[in-house]
Amino acid sequence: MGVNPAPPAGPPDPPPPADLSVPGFISPLQSALPDAVTQVSYWVGDWTMIVATNRLLDVMRHLRTAQEASFDACCDVTATDWPPRAERFDVSYALFSTRHRHRVRVKVRVADSQAVPSVTSVWPSANWLEREVFDMFGIPFDGHPDLRRILMPDEWQGHPQRKDYPLEGPGEMLLENPMDWLRLRYEP
Amino acid sequence: MTVNMGPQHPSTHGVLRLILELSGETVISADATIGFLHTGIEKTAEQKKWQQVIPLVERMDYLGPQSNSLGFILSVERLMGIESKIPERVRHIRVLIAELQRISSHLVWLGTHALEIGAVSVMMYCFRERELLLNVNEMLAGFRMFPSYLRIGGLREDLPPDFHETVDAFLERFPSKLTEYENLLTKNQIWMKRTRGVGVLSKEDTIAYSLVGPLARAVGISYDVRRAFPYLGYETYEFDVPTRTHGDVYDRYLVRIEEMRQSVRIAKQALQRITPRGVFDIQDYRIVPPPKDKVYTEMEGLIQHFLIYSQGFTVPPGEAYVPIEGPRGEHGFYIVSDGSNRPYRIKSRPPGLYACQAVPKMIEGGMIADVIAVIGSTDVVMGDVDR
């Protein structure tokens, strides 16, 4: 068995291909809230907008209410952990419009223990989803009505989906620095 | 009075805990607690090779296992860019399996739902037909519950002999049996009194709680992923998307019954398009194992065999999400790859989680006896909710 490679910092978001037309709701959003969307990218079949964390709520309200967007369902909220990065978490929101039948992914990047504004005021369904992200990644959500653990027991320590959380559980090492686990795993 | 219901209550479809605040027999407020069946499948999957994740995700929603693996496979195939190279025949087989899976899942739902409301005999009939579908799984893969028959890049092996006859016999038999269940329930006074006007969720609330699938179609939202975002060539199949308007337990029952009829319709069309023998994977031996005669006779085949079983294959860096219409609604896997031979992150979109979240809203203001009926009508599977 070879040595594990260094922990990845995540693939760069690819720009949309030139021959693809940008969906109609993106440019009104960019003109209504300039500098809120830092990047528009296109993964295989999915449009993704990377948004500044402090403008997230404005963007989401716009996407919910604007006629041409009307994203009335928050399909999913989840996160990905890229430990080497300073802003190590990608929090991504999958939105869907039952009226226009289109979807988009909105992403914010946050550092460890940096709070993300909660979108529960925009979509009630985000309630449990944000609780799950909080439980699994330890990302706090500002303005969430009931931010408790949801899948793990209330008294649990640590956040299991973080990359530095060992698969077999923290065991006796629980109170030590979790970044040590990452070093053990990735260094020869 | 505060009543604790679950997590070990037999009617909560697994381990859902409800804390009910009662006034007499009326539910004033409710709080749902989940997580008792959390097994960390998403975390475990990060340690497995891509192909090894399939048996894991099948164990999430254990009543519709092949819908889970189908959602996962489609996401991976899209990220790998091999979506368009999947042979036509494989797509039709996948459609057939997905529809049989939907019938099988709905049968368990109908049986347990009716059992909880008091129609015990319906369960016996439903499980009789489900047994035939489990036999089909056993024919396909030798495994009745979690066949892992769908693979990235195709299928595990070709269809077994007599597959067509077996499935055809089932599809011929099933519609009349469905009428039999309907005779027992649809016009049954007791059933109607227990279900009509119970657990009503308005259209606005349904969208606010992001419920898609049978629960949304019962309030008249005609959204079906198979129509809105066709995958596997569903646009070439003829079927209707049944909708109702009241959004109560009875309408959810009618929607699912009609869905089973439509599934039979799709399955019959799919079966006609499948040849008994033929190509069953993309025949790119960097992704699927080479046939055994090549492994035993050719050097290259042997190398490919060892590579597949020792290192697996890599998936280009990126992320993908392909929604599918599972038995419980929109289901899909958001997958992230860092370019290695293991997933960096997978996240299921479990339709049951959203239904569980909406259960307190549905039962507040109703009678405590209706709580059971409402939970049954949402068709939650706790393995899917907690993962």
Coordinates of C-alpha atoms in Angstrom, one line a residue:
Chain A
M1 CA 0.0 0.0 0.0
G2 CA 1.4 3.4 -1.0
V3 CA 1.3 6.5 1.2
N4 CA -1.9 8.4 1.2
P5 CA -1.7 11.6 -0.8
A6 CA -1.8 15.0 0.9
P7 CA -5.4 16.0 1.9
P8 CA -6.9 17.8 -1.2
A9 CA -7.9 21.4 -1.2
G10 CA -10.8 20.7 -3.5
P11 CA -11.1 21.0 -7.3
P12 CA -11.4 24.6 -8.6
D13 CA -14.9 25.5 -9.8
P14 CA -14.9 25.3 -13.6
P15 CA -16.2 28.3 -15.5
P16 CA -19.3 27.6 -17.6
P17 CA -18.6 26.5 -21.2
A18 CA -18.8 29.3 -23.7
D19 CA -21.5 27.6 -25.9
L20 CA -23.9 27.3 -23.0
S21 CA -26.4 30.1 -22.2
V22 CA -26.6 31.2 -18.6
P23 CA -30.0 30.6 -17.0
G24 CA -32.2 33.7 -17.0
F25 CA -32.3 34.2 -13.2
I26 CA -28.5 34.8 -12.8
S27 CA -28.0 38.2 -14.5
P28 CA -31.0 39.9 -12.7
L29 CA -29.6 38.6 -9.4
Q30 CA -26.2 40.0 -10.3
S31 CA -27.6 43.4 -11.2
A32 CA -29.9 43.5 -8.1
L33 CA -27.2 42.5 -5.7
P34 CA -23.8 43.4 -7.3
D35 CA -20.8 41.9 -5.6
A36 CA -22.9 39.2 -3.8
V37 CA -22.1 36.5 -6.3
T38 CA -18.4 36.0 -6.5
Q39 CA -18.3 33.3 -9.1
V40 CA -20.7 31.4 -11.4
S41 CA -19.6 27.9 -12.3
Y42 CA -20.9 24.9 -14.1
W43 CA -20.4 21.3 -13.0
V44 CA -21.7 18.5 -15.1
G45 CA -25.3 19.7 -15.6
D46 CA -25.5 21.9 -12.5
W47 CA -25.2 25.7 -12.3
T48 CA -23.4 26.8 -9.1
M49 CA -23.2 30.2 -7.7
I50 CA -20.5 31.0 -5.1
V51 CA -21.8 33.7 -2.8
A52 CA -20.2 35.9 -0.1
T53 CA -21.3 34.6 3.3
N54 CA -22.5 37.9 4.6
R55 CA -24.7 38.4 1.5
L56 CA -26.2 34.9 1.6
L57 CA -29.5 35.8 3.1
D58 CA -30.1 38.7 0.6
V59 CA -29.3 36.3 -2.3
M60 CA -31.6 33.6 -1.0
R61 CA -34.4 36.1 -0.5
H62 CA -34.0 37.4 -4.0
L63 CA -33.9 33.8 -5.4
R64 CA -37.1 33.0 -3.4
T65 CA -39.1 36.0 -4.4
A66 CA -37.9 37.2 -7.9
Q67 CA -40.4 36.2 -10.6
E68 CA -37.9 34.7 -13.0
A69 CA -36.2 32.7 -10.2
S70 CA -39.0 31.8 -7.7
F71 CA -37.0 29.0 -6.1
D72 CA -39.7 27.9 -3.7
A73 CA -38.2 24.7 -2.4
C74 CA -34.9 24.2 -0.6
C75 CA -34.0 20.8 -1.8
D76 CA -30.9 20.1 0.2
V77 CA -28.4 21.8 2.5
T78 CA -25.0 20.0 2.9
A79 CA -21.4 20.7 3.4
T80 CA -18.0 19.4 2.3
D81 CA -14.9 19.6 4.4
W82 CA -11.5 20.5 2.7
P83 CA -9.2 20.9 5.7
P84 CA -6.1 22.4 4.1
R85 CA -8.1 25.5 3.0
A86 CA -8.4 28.5 5.3
E87 CA -12.1 28.6 4.5
R88 CA -12.4 24.9 4.9
F89 CA -16.1 24.2 4.5
D90 CA -18.2 24.4 1.4
V91 CA -21.8 24.8 2.5
S92 CA -24.0 24.1 -0.5
Y93 CA -27.7 24.7 -1.0
A94 CA -29.6 22.9 -3.7
L95 CA -32.6 25.0 -4.7
F96 CA -35.5 24.0 -6.9
S97 CA -38.4 25.8 -8.4
T98 CA -41.7 23.9 -8.7
R99 CA -43.0 26.6 -11.0
H100 CA -40.1 26.9 -13.5
R101 CA -38.8 23.4 -12.9
H102 CA -35.2 24.6 -12.7
R103 CA -32.5 24.1 -10.1
V104 CA -29.4 25.8 -8.9
R105 CA -26.7 25.2 -6.4
V106 CA -25.6 28.0 -4.1
K107 CA -22.4 27.7 -2.2
V108 CA -20.7 29.6 0.5
R109 CA -17.2 29.1 1.9
V110 CA -16.6 29.4 5.6
A111 CA -13.8 28.9 8.0
D112 CA -13.9 26.7 11.1
S113 CA -16.5 28.0 13.7
Q114 CA -17.5 30.8 11.4
A115 CA -21.3 31.2 11.4
V116 CA -23.5 31.0 8.3
P117 CA -26.8 33.0 8.2
S118 CA -29.7 30.6 8.5
V119 CA -32.2 30.4 5.7
T120 CA -35.0 28.9 7.8
S121 CA -36.8 32.2 7.5
V122 CA -36.9 31.8 3.7
W123 CA -37.5 28.0 3.5
P124 CA -38.9 26.2 6.6
S125 CA -37.6 22.9 5.2
A126 CA -34.0 24.1 5.8
N127 CA -34.6 23.7 9.6
W128 CA -33.6 20.1 9.9
L129 CA -31.1 20.3 7.1
E130 CA -29.1 23.0 8.8
R131 CA -29.3 21.1 12.1
E132 CA -27.8 18.1 10.3
V133 CA -24.9 20.2 8.9
F134 CA -24.4 21.7 12.3
D135 CA -24.4 18.2 13.8
M136 CA -22.1 16.6 11.3
F137 CA -19.7 19.5 10.6
G138 CA -20.0 21.8 13.5
I139 CA -20.9 24.8 11.3
P140 CA -23.1 27.2 13.4
F141 CA -26.1 28.8 11.8
D142 CA -26.9 32.4 12.8
G143 CA -30.6 32.9 13.5
H144 CA -31.6 29.3 13.4
P145 CA -34.6 28.8 15.7
D146 CA -33.6 25.4 17.2
L147 CA -29.9 24.6 16.6
R148 CA -29.5 21.2 18.3
R149 CA -27.9 18.0 17.2
I150 CA -30.2 15.9 15.1
L151 CA -28.6 12.6 14.2
M152 CA -26.0 12.2 17.0
P153 CA -26.9 12.1 20.7
D154 CA -27.1 15.5 22.4
E155 CA -24.0 14.9 24.6
W156 CA -21.8 13.8 21.7
Q157 CA -18.5 15.5 21.3
G158 CA -17.0 16.2 17.9
H159 CA -18.5 16.4 14.5
P160 CA -18.4 13.1 12.6
Q161 CA -18.4 14.2 9.0
R162 CA -15.3 16.3 9.4
K163 CA -12.3 14.8 7.6
D164 CA -10.2 14.9 10.8
Y165 CA -12.7 12.8 12.7
P166 CA -11.6 9.2 12.6
L167 CA -14.0 6.6 11.1
E168 CA -13.8 4.4 14.1
G169 CA -14.7 7.2 16.5
P170 CA -12.5 9.4 18.6
G171 CA -12.1 6.9 21.4
E172 CA -9.7 8.0 24.1
M173 CA -8.2 10.7 21.8
L174 CA -11.4 12.6 22.1
L175 CA -10.1 15.7 23.8
E176 CA -6.9 16.0 21.8
N177 CA -6.5 18.2 18.9
P178 CA -8.5 16.6 16.0
M179 CA -6.1 18.0 13.4
D180 CA -3.6 15.4 14.8
W181 CA -5.8 12.7 13.3
L182 CA -5.4 14.2 9.9
R183 CA -1.6 14.3 10.3
L184 CA -1.5 10.7 11.3
R185 CA -3.7 9.7 8.4
Y186 CA -1.9 11.6 5.6
E187 CA 1.7 11.7 6.7
P188 CA 4.0 8.7 6.0
Chain B
M1 CA -50.7 15.9 29.1
T2 CA -47.4 15.0 27.5
V3 CA -47.2 11.6 25.9
N4 CA -44.0 10.1 24.6
M5 CA -44.6 8.0 21.5
G6 CA -41.7 5.9 20.3
P7 CA -38.9 5.4 19.5
Q8 CA -39.9 1.7 20.0
H9 CA -43.5 2.1 19.1
P10 CA -44.4 -0.5 16.5
S11 CA -46.3 1.9 14.3
T12 CA -43.6 4.5 13.8
H13 CA -42.0 2.6 10.9
G14 CA -38.7 2.1 12.6
V15 CA -37.5 4.3 15.4
L16 CA -39.2 7.7 15.2
R17 CA -39.9 9.4 18.5
L18 CA -42.7 11.8 18.8
I19 CA -43.4 13.9 21.9
L20 CA -47.0 14.8 21.9
E21 CA -48.7 17.6 23.9
L22 CA -52.3 16.5 24.4
S23 CA -55.5 18.2 25.5
G24 CA -57.9 15.3 25.9
E25 CA -57.5 13.3 22.7
T26 CA -56.4 16.3 20.6
V27 CA -52.8 16.9 19.7
I28 CA -51.8 20.4 20.6
S29 CA -48.2 20.3 19.6
A30 CA -45.7 17.7 18.6
D31 CA -42.0 17.4 18.3
A32 CA -40.3 14.7 16.3
T33 CA -36.9 13.3 17.2
I34 CA -34.9 11.3 14.7
G35 CA -31.4 9.8 14.7
F36 CA -32.0 6.5 16.5
L37 CA -31.0 4.6 13.3
H38 CA -28.0 6.8 12.4
T39 CA -25.4 4.4 11.1
G40 CA -23.0 6.9 9.4
I41 CA -23.3 5.3 6.0
E42 CA -22.1 8.6 4.4
K43 CA -19.0 8.6 6.5
T44 CA -18.3 4.9 5.9
A45 CA -18.7 5.5 2.1
E46 CA -15.8 7.9 2.1
Q47 CA -13.5 5.0 3.0
K48 CA -14.8 2.7 0.2
K49 CA -14.0 2.5 -3.4
W50 CA -16.7 3.8 -5.7
Q51 CA -18.1 0.4 -6.7
Q52 CA -18.1 -0.7 -3.0
V53 CA -20.5 2.1 -2.0
I54 CA -23.4 0.5 -3.9
P55 CA -24.2 -2.2 -1.2
L56 CA -23.9 0.5 1.5
V57 CA -26.3 2.9 0.0
E58 CA -28.8 0.1 -0.8
R59 CA -29.1 -0.3 3.0
M60 CA -30.3 3.3 3.5
D61 CA -33.8 3.0 2.2
Y62 CA -34.2 -0.7 2.8
L63 CA -37.7 -0.9 1.2
G64 CA -36.5 0.6 -2.1
P65 CA -32.9 -0.4 -2.1
Q66 CA -32.3 -0.3 -5.9
S67 CA -33.7 3.2 -6.1
N68 CA -30.9 4.3 -3.8
S69 CA -28.2 2.6 -5.8
L70 CA -29.8 3.9 -9.0
G71 CA -29.5 7.5 -7.8
F72 CA -25.9 7.0 -6.7
I73 CA -24.9 5.3 -10.0
L74 CA -26.5 8.0 -12.2
S75 CA -24.6 10.7 -10.3
V76 CA -21.3 8.9 -10.6
E77 CA -21.9 8.1 -14.3
R78 CA -22.6 11.7 -15.0
L79 CA -19.5 12.9 -13.2
M80 CA -17.5 10.4 -15.1
G81 CA -19.0 11.5 -18.4
I82 CA -20.1 8.0 -19.4
E83 CA -23.8 8.7 -19.1
S84 CA -24.3 8.8 -22.9
K85 CA -22.3 5.6 -23.4
I86 CA -24.6 3.4 -21.3
P87 CA -26.2 0.9 -23.8
E88 CA -29.9 1.3 -24.5
R89 CA -30.6 -2.2 -23.2
V90 CA -29.1 -1.4 -19.8
R91 CA -31.2 1.7 -19.5
H92 CA -34.4 -0.2 -20.1
I93 CA -33.4 -2.9 -17.6
R94 CA -32.7 -0.2 -15.1
V95 CA -36.1 1.4 -15.7
L96 CA -37.8 -2.0 -15.3
I97 CA -36.0 -2.7 -12.0
A98 CA -36.8 0.8 -10.7
E99 CA -40.4 0.4 -11.4
L100 CA -40.6 -3.1 -9.9
Q101 CA -38.8 -1.6 -6.9
R102 CA -41.5 1.1 -6.6
I103 CA -44.2 -1.5 -6.7
S104 CA -42.4 -3.5 -4.1
S105 CA -41.9 -0.5 -1.8
H106 CA -45.5 0.7 -2.2
L107 CA -46.8 -2.8 -1.3
V108 CA -45.0 -2.8 2.0
W109 CA -46.3 0.7 2.6
L110 CA -49.9 -0.3 1.8
G111 CA -49.7 -3.5 3.9
T112 CA -48.3 -1.8 7.0
H113 CA -50.4 1.4 6.6
A114 CA -53.6 -0.7 6.4
L115 CA -52.4 -2.9 9.2
E116 CA -51.9 0.1 11.5
I117 CA -55.3 1.5 10.7
G118 CA -56.9 -1.8 11.4
A119 CA -57.3 -3.7 8.1
V120 CA -55.0 -6.5 9.0
S121 CA -55.7 -8.9 6.1
V122 CA -54.5 -6.4 3.5
M123 CA -51.0 -6.9 4.8
M124 CA -51.1 -10.6 4.0
Y125 CA -52.2 -9.9 0.5
C126 CA -49.6 -7.2 -0.1
F127 CA -46.7 -9.3 1.2
R128 CA -47.9 -12.2 -1.0
E129 CA -47.3 -10.1 -4.1
R130 CA -44.1 -8.6 -2.7
E131 CA -42.7 -12.1 -2.3
L132 CA -42.9 -12.5 -6.0
L133 CA -40.9 -9.4 -6.5
L134 CA -38.3 -10.6 -4.0
N135 CA -38.1 -13.8 -6.0
V136 CA -37.3 -11.6 -9.1
N137 CA -34.5 -10.0 -7.1
E138 CA -33.3 -13.5 -6.1
M139 CA -33.2 -14.6 -9.8
L140 CA -31.3 -11.5 -10.7
A141 CA -28.6 -11.5 -8.1
G142 CA -29.2 -14.3 -5.6
F143 CA -30.0 -11.8 -2.9
R144 CA -33.6 -10.9 -2.1
M145 CA -33.4 -7.7 -0.2
F146 CA -30.3 -5.8 -1.4
P147 CA -29.3 -7.3 -4.8
S148 CA -26.6 -4.7 -5.7
Y149 CA -27.4 -5.7 -9.2
L150 CA -27.1 -2.2 -10.7
R151 CA -23.4 -1.2 -11.1
I152 CA -21.5 1.8 -12.2
G153 CA -21.2 1.3 -15.9
G154 CA -24.0 -1.2 -16.3
L155 CA -25.2 -4.3 -14.5
R156 CA -23.6 -7.0 -12.5
E157 CA -24.3 -9.7 -15.1
D158 CA -26.8 -10.5 -17.8
L159 CA -30.4 -11.3 -17.1
P160 CA -31.0 -14.8 -15.9
P161 CA -32.9 -17.4 -18.1
D162 CA -36.6 -17.2 -17.7
F163 CA -36.5 -13.6 -16.5
H164 CA -38.9 -12.4 -19.0
E165 CA -41.5 -15.1 -18.3
T166 CA -41.3 -14.5 -14.5
V167 CA -41.7 -10.7 -14.8
D168 CA -44.3 -11.0 -17.4
A169 CA -46.3 -13.4 -15.3
F170 CA -46.1 -11.0 -12.4
L171 CA -47.2 -8.0 -14.5
E172 CA -50.1 -10.0 -15.8
R173 CA -51.2 -11.1 -12.4
F174 CA -50.6 -7.9 -10.5
P175 CA -53.3 -5.4 -11.8
S176 CA -56.1 -7.8 -10.8
K177 CA -54.6 -8.1 -7.3
L178 CA -54.4 -4.4 -7.1
T179 CA -58.1 -4.2 -7.8
E180 CA -58.5 -6.8 -5.0
Y181 CA -56.8 -4.5 -2.5
E182 CA -58.9 -1.6 -3.7
N183 CA -62.0 -3.6 -3.2
L184 CA -61.0 -4.1 0.4
L185 CA -60.2 -0.5 1.1
T186 CA -61.1 2.3 -1.4
K187 CA -64.9 2.2 -0.8
N188 CA -64.6 0.8 2.7
Q189 CA -66.6 3.0 5.1
I190 CA -64.2 2.3 8.0
W191 CA -61.1 3.1 5.9
M192 CA -62.7 6.3 4.6
K193 CA -63.7 7.5 8.0
R194 CA -60.1 6.9 9.3
T195 CA -58.4 8.6 6.4
R196 CA -60.5 11.3 4.7
G197 CA -59.7 14.8 5.9
V198 CA -57.0 13.5 8.2
G199 CA -53.5 14.9 8.3
V200 CA -54.2 17.6 5.7
L201 CA -51.2 19.6 4.5
S202 CA -51.9 22.6 2.4
K203 CA -50.2 23.2 -1.0
E204 CA -48.2 26.1 0.4
D205 CA -46.9 24.0 3.4
T206 CA -46.1 21.1 1.1
I207 CA -43.8 23.3 -1.0
A208 CA -42.4 25.1 2.1
Y209 CA -41.4 21.7 3.6
S210 CA -40.0 20.8 0.2
L211 CA -42.1 17.6 0.0
V212 CA -42.0 16.2 -3.5
G213 CA -43.3 12.9 -4.6
P214 CA -46.5 11.2 -3.7
L215 CA -47.1 13.6 -0.8
A216 CA -47.0 16.6 -3.2
R217 CA -49.0 14.9 -5.9
A218 CA -51.8 14.3 -3.3
V219 CA -52.2 18.1 -3.1
G220 CA -52.1 18.6 -6.8
I221 CA -48.5 19.4 -7.5
S222 CA -47.9 17.4 -10.6
Y223 CA -44.2 17.3 -10.2
D224 CA -42.5 14.0 -11.1
V225 CA -38.8 13.8 -11.7
R226 CA -39.4 11.3 -14.4
R227 CA -41.3 14.0 -16.3
A228 CA -39.5 17.2 -15.3
F229 CA -35.9 15.9 -15.5
P230 CA -36.1 12.7 -17.5
Y231 CA -33.3 10.2 -16.8
L232 CA -32.8 6.7 -18.3
G233 CA -35.0 7.7 -21.3
Y234 CA -38.2 8.0 -19.3
E235 CA -39.3 10.6 -21.9
T236 CA -39.9 7.7 -24.3
Y237 CA -42.3 5.9 -22.0
E238 CA -46.0 6.4 -21.8
F239 CA -47.3 7.0 -18.3
D240 CA -49.5 9.4 -16.4
V241 CA -48.6 11.3 -13.2
P242 CA -51.6 10.8 -10.9
T243 CA -52.6 13.8 -8.8
R244 CA -55.3 14.4 -6.3
T245 CA -56.4 17.7 -4.6
H246 CA -57.2 17.2 -0.9
G247 CA -53.8 16.3 0.5
D248 CA -55.2 14.1 3.2
V249 CA -54.3 10.5 4.1
Y250 CA -56.9 9.1 1.7
D251 CA -55.6 11.0 -1.3
R252 CA -52.1 9.9 -0.6
Y253 CA -53.4 6.4 -0.6
L254 CA -55.2 6.9 -3.9
V255 CA -52.1 8.5 -5.5
R256 CA -49.8 5.6 -4.5
I257 CA -52.3 3.0 -5.7
E258 CA -52.5 4.7 -9.1
E259 CA -48.7 5.0 -9.1
M260 CA -48.5 1.2 -8.9
R261 CA -50.8 0.9 -12.0
Q262 CA -48.6 3.3 -13.9
S263 CA -45.5 1.4 -12.8
V264 CA -47.0 -1.7 -14.3
R265 CA -47.6 0.2 -17.5
I266 CA -44.0 1.4 -17.6
A267 CA -42.6 -2.0 -16.7
K268 CA -44.6 -3.7 -19.5
Q269 CA -43.2 -1.2 -22.0
A270 CA -39.7 -1.7 -20.7
L271 CA -39.9 -5.5 -20.8
Q272 CA -40.9 -5.3 -24.4
R273 CA -37.8 -3.3 -25.3
I274 CA -35.4 -5.7 -23.5
T275 CA -33.9 -8.6 -25.4
P276 CA -33.4 -11.7 -23.3
R277 CA -29.7 -11.7 -24.0
G278 CA -27.4 -8.9 -24.9
V279 CA -25.0 -6.3 -23.8
F280 CA -25.2 -5.5 -20.1
D281 CA -22.4 -3.0 -19.5
I282 CA -20.4 -0.3 -21.2
Q283 CA -17.6 -2.8 -22.0
D284 CA -14.9 -0.3 -20.9
Y285 CA -12.8 -2.6 -18.8
R286 CA -11.3 0.2 -16.8
I287 CA -14.7 0.7 -15.2
V288 CA -16.4 -2.7 -15.3
P289 CA -14.7 -6.1 -14.8
P290 CA -13.8 -7.9 -18.0
P291 CA -15.6 -11.1 -18.9
K292 CA -14.0 -14.2 -17.3
D293 CA -13.0 -15.8 -20.6
K294 CA -10.8 -12.8 -21.3
V295 CA -9.4 -12.9 -17.8
Y296 CA -8.4 -16.6 -18.2
T297 CA -7.0 -16.3 -21.7
E298 CA -5.6 -12.8 -22.2
M299 CA -2.8 -11.0 -20.4
E300 CA -4.6 -7.7 -20.7
G301 CA -7.8 -9.0 -19.3
L302 CA -6.0 -10.4 -16.3
I303 CA -4.4 -7.1 -15.6
Q304 CA -7.7 -5.2 -15.9
H305 CA -9.3 -7.7 -13.6
F306 CA -6.7 -7.1 -11.0
L307 CA -6.8 -3.4 -11.3
I308 CA -10.6 -3.3 -11.0
Y309 CA -10.6 -5.5 -7.9
S310 CA -7.5 -4.0 -6.2
Q311 CA -7.6 -0.3 -7.0
G312 CA -11.0 0.3 -8.6
F313 CA -11.3 3.2 -10.9
T314 CA -11.0 6.9 -10.4
V315 CA -13.7 9.5 -10.9
P316 CA -12.7 13.0 -12.2
P317 CA -12.7 15.8 -9.6
G318 CA -16.0 17.6 -9.3
E319 CA -19.5 17.3 -8.0
A320 CA -22.8 16.0 -9.4
Y321 CA -26.4 15.5 -8.4
V322 CA -28.9 13.6 -10.5
P323 CA -32.4 13.4 -9.0
I324 CA -34.5 10.4 -9.6
E325 CA -38.1 9.6 -8.7
G326 CA -37.8 7.1 -5.9
P327 CA -40.8 5.4 -4.3
R328 CA -40.9 8.2 -1.7
G329 CA -40.3 11.2 -4.0
E330 CA -37.3 12.9 -5.3
H331 CA -34.2 11.0 -4.3
G332 CA -30.7 11.5 -5.3
F333 CA -27.1 11.6 -4.3
Y334 CA -24.9 14.7 -4.2
I335 CA -21.4 13.3 -4.8
V336 CA -18.1 15.1 -4.5
S337 CA -14.9 13.6 -5.9
D338 CA -11.4 14.7 -5.4
G339 CA -10.2 12.7 -8.4
S340 CA -9.3 9.5 -6.4
N341 CA -10.7 6.0 -6.4
R342 CA -12.9 6.8 -3.3
P343 CA -15.7 9.2 -2.9
Y344 CA -14.7 12.4 -1.1
R345 CA -18.2 13.0 0.1
I346 CA -21.6 11.6 -0.7
K347 CA -24.9 13.0 0.5
S348 CA -28.2 11.4 0.0
R349 CA -31.3 13.6 -0.4
P350 CA -33.6 11.4 1.7
P351 CA -37.3 12.1 0.9
G352 CA -38.3 10.6 4.3
L353 CA -36.4 13.3 6.2
Y354 CA -38.6 16.0 4.8
A355 CA -41.7 14.0 5.4
C356 CA -40.6 13.5 9.1
Q357 CA -40.0 17.2 9.4
A358 CA -43.6 17.9 8.3
V359 CA -45.2 15.2 10.5
P360 CA -45.7 17.5 13.5
K361 CA -47.4 20.1 11.2
M362 CA -49.7 17.4 9.8
I363 CA -50.8 15.9 13.2
E364 CA -51.2 19.1 15.2
G365 CA -54.9 19.8 15.8
G366 CA -55.9 16.2 15.0
M367 CA -56.8 13.3 17.2
I368 CA -54.1 11.1 18.8
A369 CA -55.5 8.0 17.1
D370 CA -54.9 9.7 13.7
V371 CA -51.2 10.2 14.4
I372 CA -50.6 6.6 13.3
A373 CA -52.6 7.1 10.2
V374 CA -50.6 10.2 9.3
I375 CA -47.2 8.6 9.9
G376 CA -48.2 5.6 7.8
S377 CA -49.3 7.9 5.0
T378 CA -46.0 9.7 4.8
D379 CA -44.3 6.4 4.1
V380 CA -41.1 7.2 6.0
V381 CA -38.4 4.6 6.3
M382 CA -36.1 5.5 9.2
G383 CA -33.1 3.9 7.6
D384 CA -33.4 6.4 4.9
V385 CA -34.1 9.3 7.3
D386 CA -31.2 8.7 9.6
R387 CA -28.8 7.0 7.2

